[in-house]
Amino acid sequence: MIAEKFAELDLLIEYGVPQKEQKQARELAHTFGHDPLAINIFHSFYSSLPEAVEDCITGLVLLERHQGQMLFLVTTSRSSYFYLANHDHAEYGGSPREGLREDILHFYGFAAQKSFEKKHGDFTGLAPYAPDFITSKVCPVCYCLEGELHEFGCPLEVCPWCEGQLISCPCRFRQLGVNEISTEAQLARLQELAHKKGRIVFDAASQRPAYPTAGDESTETQ
Ligand SMILES: [Zn+2]
Ligand SMILES: [Zn+2]
């Protein structure tokens, strides 16, 4: 899926970016060739240009992260915009000029546009998003940072009872005394039990799987 999106970028850039900026646009996209968050943003932006005029992404800044949802400032040759991204897709979220979309504001715990602006200022001087954000200290599935708990249900979370994979080892059934888990209440109960036992935080060195890269066709089907 990500490999496909990455492959489509070339054509999207040809149609969406002014001729003289296409080389720059492609180079930036390639810098992030292994980063699903960035690829999803590039793909979303170039598939549906926010102002329906040719434009070129010049940089990304990560502003907020919560429950695997990342809020980015996307700077372009013409302007800048907000995009909400996760490992599976990205969507337009407003612009510094018009304000951040209200549901996104609330999702990140800001009561109003003013409190968001207060935290981030005028968005100048912020460190650019680096591609290695995704290759080293971040869970590639739920995007928790090293030392943090995974989002409950993340396939990389290690089982605190057997040290297997929490979403697939038998411990969850044993702990709940059931043969299948089908309700939210059961999941909440399991989370509570795992918490009591001592949930295992993300450790990049031991838990990071070999992650399919954008150029690796053998690992991507569909
Ligand atoms: Zn995770
Ligand atoms: Zn287990």
Tab-separated table of C-alpha atoms and ligand atoms in Angstrom:
chain	number	residue	atom	x	y	z
A	1	MET	CA	0.000	0.000	0.000
A	2	ILE	CA	2.719	2.444	1.017
A	3	ALA	CA	4.992	1.192	-1.756
A	4	GLU	CA	2.175	1.795	-4.236
A	5	LYS	CA	1.581	5.292	-2.953
A	6	PHE	CA	5.271	6.026	-3.140
A	7	ALA	CA	5.374	4.796	-6.733
A	8	GLU	CA	2.423	7.023	-7.646
A	9	LEU	CA	4.131	10.140	-6.289
A	10	ASP	CA	6.215	10.534	-9.396
A	11	LEU	CA	3.187	11.018	-11.625
A	12	LEU	CA	1.304	13.104	-9.053
A	13	ILE	CA	4.278	15.447	-8.831
A	14	GLU	CA	4.383	15.750	-12.602
A	15	TYR	CA	0.794	17.008	-12.618
A	16	GLY	CA	0.741	18.914	-9.347
A	17	VAL	CA	4.059	20.754	-9.167
A	18	PRO	CA	5.275	23.619	-11.339
A	19	GLN	CA	7.796	22.299	-13.875
A	20	LYS	CA	10.791	24.103	-12.427
A	21	GLU	CA	10.143	22.749	-8.925
A	22	GLN	CA	9.535	19.114	-9.839
A	23	LYS	CA	13.115	18.032	-9.268
A	24	GLN	CA	13.095	19.517	-5.780
A	25	ALA	CA	9.701	17.920	-5.022
A	26	ARG	CA	10.944	14.474	-6.088
A	27	GLU	CA	14.150	14.794	-4.108
A	28	LEU	CA	12.259	15.643	-0.949
A	29	ALA	CA	9.825	12.769	-1.470
A	30	HIS	CA	12.762	10.381	-1.888
A	31	THR	CA	14.309	11.569	1.350
A	32	PHE	CA	11.202	10.224	3.049
A	33	GLY	CA	10.937	7.076	0.939
A	34	HIS	CA	10.883	4.817	4.001
A	35	ASP	CA	8.515	6.879	6.068
A	36	PRO	CA	4.806	5.977	5.780
A	37	LEU	CA	3.677	9.164	7.556
A	38	ALA	CA	5.479	11.421	5.095
A	39	ILE	CA	4.520	9.346	2.054
A	40	ASN	CA	0.874	9.529	3.090
A	41	ILE	CA	1.143	13.309	3.423
A	42	PHE	CA	2.860	13.750	0.050
A	43	HIS	CA	0.311	11.472	-1.578
A	44	SER	CA	-2.656	13.232	-0.048
A	45	PHE	CA	-1.284	16.694	-0.835
A	46	TYR	CA	-0.348	16.021	-4.462
A	47	SER	CA	-3.547	14.037	-5.145
A	48	SER	CA	-5.707	16.893	-3.988
A	49	LEU	CA	-3.884	20.212	-3.859
A	50	PRO	CA	-5.412	22.296	-1.048
A	51	GLU	CA	-5.937	25.336	-3.237
A	52	ALA	CA	-6.257	23.483	-6.515
A	53	VAL	CA	-3.203	25.215	-7.936
A	54	GLU	CA	0.243	23.793	-8.601
A	55	ASP	CA	2.425	23.839	-5.530
A	56	CYS	CA	5.505	22.129	-4.110
A	57	ILE	CA	6.088	20.739	-0.614
A	58	THR	CA	9.292	22.181	0.806
A	59	GLY	CA	9.260	20.752	4.330
A	60	LEU	CA	7.418	18.965	7.130
A	61	VAL	CA	7.291	19.817	10.819
A	62	LEU	CA	5.805	17.455	13.384
A	63	LEU	CA	3.644	19.524	15.747
A	64	GLU	CA	1.621	17.085	17.838
A	65	ARG	CA	1.302	13.367	18.374
A	66	HIS	CA	-1.506	11.510	20.109
A	67	GLN	CA	-2.693	7.902	19.850
A	68	GLY	CA	-0.795	7.199	16.664
A	69	GLN	CA	-2.194	10.338	14.972
A	70	MET	CA	0.410	12.916	14.022
A	71	LEU	CA	-0.239	16.541	13.267
A	72	PHE	CA	2.124	18.080	10.738
A	73	LEU	CA	2.762	21.526	9.419
A	74	VAL	CA	3.412	21.143	5.702
A	75	THR	CA	5.282	24.070	4.198
A	76	THR	CA	5.072	24.647	0.469
A	77	SER	CA	6.405	27.153	-2.056
A	78	ARG	CA	3.167	29.096	-1.849
A	79	SER	CA	1.895	28.638	1.687
A	80	SER	CA	1.634	26.187	4.585
A	81	TYR	CA	-1.030	23.748	5.725
A	82	PHE	CA	-1.875	21.316	8.489
A	83	TYR	CA	-2.107	17.602	7.763
A	84	LEU	CA	-3.194	14.826	10.074
A	85	ALA	CA	-1.325	11.596	9.361
A	86	ASN	CA	-1.067	8.026	10.585
A	87	HIS	CA	0.585	4.927	9.131
A	88	ASP	CA	-2.366	4.355	6.864
A	89	HIS	CA	-3.484	7.708	5.500
A	90	ALA	CA	-3.198	11.481	5.752
A	91	GLU	CA	-5.782	14.216	5.456
A	92	TYR	CA	-5.946	17.981	5.142
A	93	GLY	CA	-6.489	19.691	8.500
A	94	GLY	CA	-6.664	23.416	7.782
A	95	SER	CA	-3.973	26.060	7.487
A	96	PRO	CA	-2.208	28.550	9.744
A	97	ARG	CA	-4.124	31.245	7.890
A	98	GLU	CA	-7.575	29.718	8.362
A	99	GLY	CA	-6.890	27.864	11.578
A	100	LEU	CA	-6.667	24.228	12.519
A	101	ARG	CA	-9.794	22.154	11.934
A	102	GLU	CA	-11.870	22.214	15.084
A	103	ASP	CA	-12.178	18.456	15.626
A	104	ILE	CA	-8.385	18.206	15.383
A	105	LEU	CA	-7.902	21.017	17.894
A	106	HIS	CA	-10.064	19.160	20.383
A	107	PHE	CA	-8.434	15.814	19.642
A	108	TYR	CA	-5.079	17.254	20.737
A	109	GLY	CA	-6.601	18.807	23.818
A	110	PHE	CA	-6.733	22.453	22.740
A	111	ALA	CA	-9.870	24.272	23.809
A	112	ALA	CA	-9.462	26.927	21.149
A	113	GLN	CA	-7.334	28.111	18.243
A	114	LYS	CA	-5.661	30.615	20.564
A	115	SER	CA	-4.230	27.977	22.894
A	116	PHE	CA	-2.873	26.054	19.915
A	117	GLU	CA	-1.206	29.174	18.533
A	118	LYS	CA	0.139	30.031	21.943
A	119	LYS	CA	1.938	26.706	22.129
A	120	HIS	CA	3.396	26.755	18.626
A	121	GLY	CA	3.854	30.476	18.040
A	122	ASP	CA	3.936	31.497	14.400
A	123	PHE	CA	5.448	28.118	13.432
A	124	THR	CA	8.814	29.603	12.530
A	125	GLY	CA	12.050	28.203	13.875
A	126	LEU	CA	10.668	24.705	14.422
A	127	ALA	CA	12.916	21.746	13.672
A	128	PRO	CA	12.076	20.023	10.410
A	129	TYR	CA	10.661	16.523	10.627
A	130	ALA	CA	13.497	14.079	10.086
A	131	PRO	CA	13.022	10.819	8.213
A	132	ASP	CA	14.768	8.914	10.963
A	133	PHE	CA	11.899	9.703	13.315
A	134	ILE	CA	10.363	6.610	11.863
A	135	THR	CA	13.409	4.420	11.530
A	136	SER	CA	14.777	4.466	15.029
A	137	LYS	CA	12.983	5.390	18.197
A	138	VAL	CA	9.356	5.158	17.200
A	139	CYS	CA	7.064	2.160	17.051
A	140	PRO	CA	6.392	1.708	13.322
A	141	VAL	CA	2.804	0.683	13.957
A	142	CYS	CA	1.375	2.890	16.708
A	143	TYR	CA	4.096	5.595	16.758
A	144	CYS	CA	4.701	5.565	20.481
A	145	LEU	CA	8.205	6.686	21.378
A	146	GLU	CA	10.868	4.506	22.928
A	147	GLY	CA	10.111	4.037	26.619
A	148	GLU	CA	6.396	4.669	26.177
A	149	LEU	CA	3.527	2.196	26.208
A	150	HIS	CA	2.205	1.073	22.859
A	151	GLU	CA	-1.337	1.929	21.977
A	152	PHE	CA	-3.198	-1.041	23.460
A	153	GLY	CA	-3.657	-3.592	20.706
A	154	CYS	CA	-0.460	-2.663	18.859
A	155	PRO	CA	0.998	-5.890	17.423
A	156	LEU	CA	4.440	-4.952	18.719
A	157	GLU	CA	3.424	-4.932	22.361
A	158	VAL	CA	5.160	-7.693	24.295
A	159	CYS	CA	2.997	-9.839	26.562
A	160	PRO	CA	3.807	-9.212	30.243
A	161	TRP	CA	2.931	-12.823	31.168
A	162	CYS	CA	4.844	-14.863	28.575
A	163	GLU	CA	6.883	-12.243	26.699
A	164	GLY	CA	5.291	-13.368	23.444
A	165	GLN	CA	3.188	-11.115	21.233
A	166	LEU	CA	0.335	-9.813	23.358
A	167	ILE	CA	-2.212	-9.796	20.558
A	168	SER	CA	-1.529	-13.383	19.533
A	169	CYS	CA	-0.246	-15.404	22.488
A	170	PRO	CA	-2.831	-17.410	24.498
A	171	CYS	CA	-2.426	-15.341	27.672
A	172	ARG	CA	-5.268	-12.961	26.875
A	173	PHE	CA	-7.809	-15.797	26.917
A	174	ARG	CA	-6.297	-17.415	29.970
A	175	GLN	CA	-6.290	-14.151	31.893
A	176	LEU	CA	-9.903	-13.380	31.046
A	177	GLY	CA	-11.053	-16.998	31.371
A	178	VAL	CA	-12.756	-16.963	27.974
A	179	ASN	CA	-12.332	-18.629	24.578
A	180	GLU	CA	-12.745	-15.516	22.512
A	181	ILE	CA	-12.642	-11.779	22.992
A	182	SER	CA	-15.541	-10.015	21.380
A	183	THR	CA	-16.456	-7.007	23.486
A	184	GLU	CA	-14.920	-3.666	24.370
A	185	ALA	CA	-15.465	-4.506	28.032
A	186	GLN	CA	-13.280	-7.599	27.711
A	187	LEU	CA	-10.553	-5.539	26.074
A	188	ALA	CA	-10.768	-2.924	28.804
A	189	ARG	CA	-10.519	-5.669	31.412
A	190	LEU	CA	-7.500	-7.175	29.664
A	191	GLN	CA	-5.816	-3.793	29.535
A	192	GLU	CA	-6.401	-3.403	33.260
A	193	LEU	CA	-4.959	-6.863	33.997
A	194	ALA	CA	-1.940	-6.216	31.788
A	195	HIS	CA	-1.439	-2.885	33.496
A	196	LYS	CA	-1.473	-4.577	36.924
A	197	LYS	CA	0.975	-7.207	35.728
A	198	GLY	CA	3.214	-4.468	34.314
A	199	ARG	CA	2.873	-3.609	30.633
A	200	ILE	CA	6.111	-3.582	28.671
A	201	VAL	CA	7.112	-0.291	27.091
A	202	PHE	CA	8.475	0.050	23.579
A	203	ASP	CA	12.151	-0.765	23.222
A	204	ALA	CA	13.380	-0.129	19.697
A	205	ALA	CA	16.379	-2.439	19.891
A	206	SER	CA	14.452	-5.541	20.853
A	207	GLN	CA	10.940	-4.969	19.507
A	208	ARG	CA	11.383	-3.327	16.149
A	209	PRO	CA	10.521	-5.787	13.368
A	210	ALA	CA	12.171	-5.801	9.992
A	211	TYR	CA	9.942	-3.214	8.399
A	212	PRO	CA	9.028	-3.373	4.729
A	213	THR	CA	10.489	-0.423	2.914
A	214	ALA	CA	8.882	1.555	0.154
A	215	GLY	CA	11.123	0.114	-2.518
A	216	ASP	CA	10.818	-3.507	-1.450
A	217	GLU	CA	8.269	-5.145	-3.702
A	218	SER	CA	8.498	-8.618	-2.250
A	219	THR	CA	6.988	-7.530	1.051
A	220	GLU	CA	4.105	-5.571	-0.419
A	221	THR	CA	1.169	-7.361	-1.946
A	222	GLN	CA	-2.110	-5.908	-3.207
B	1	ZN	ZN	3.306	0.111	18.960
B	2	ZN	ZN	1.451	-14.111	26.594
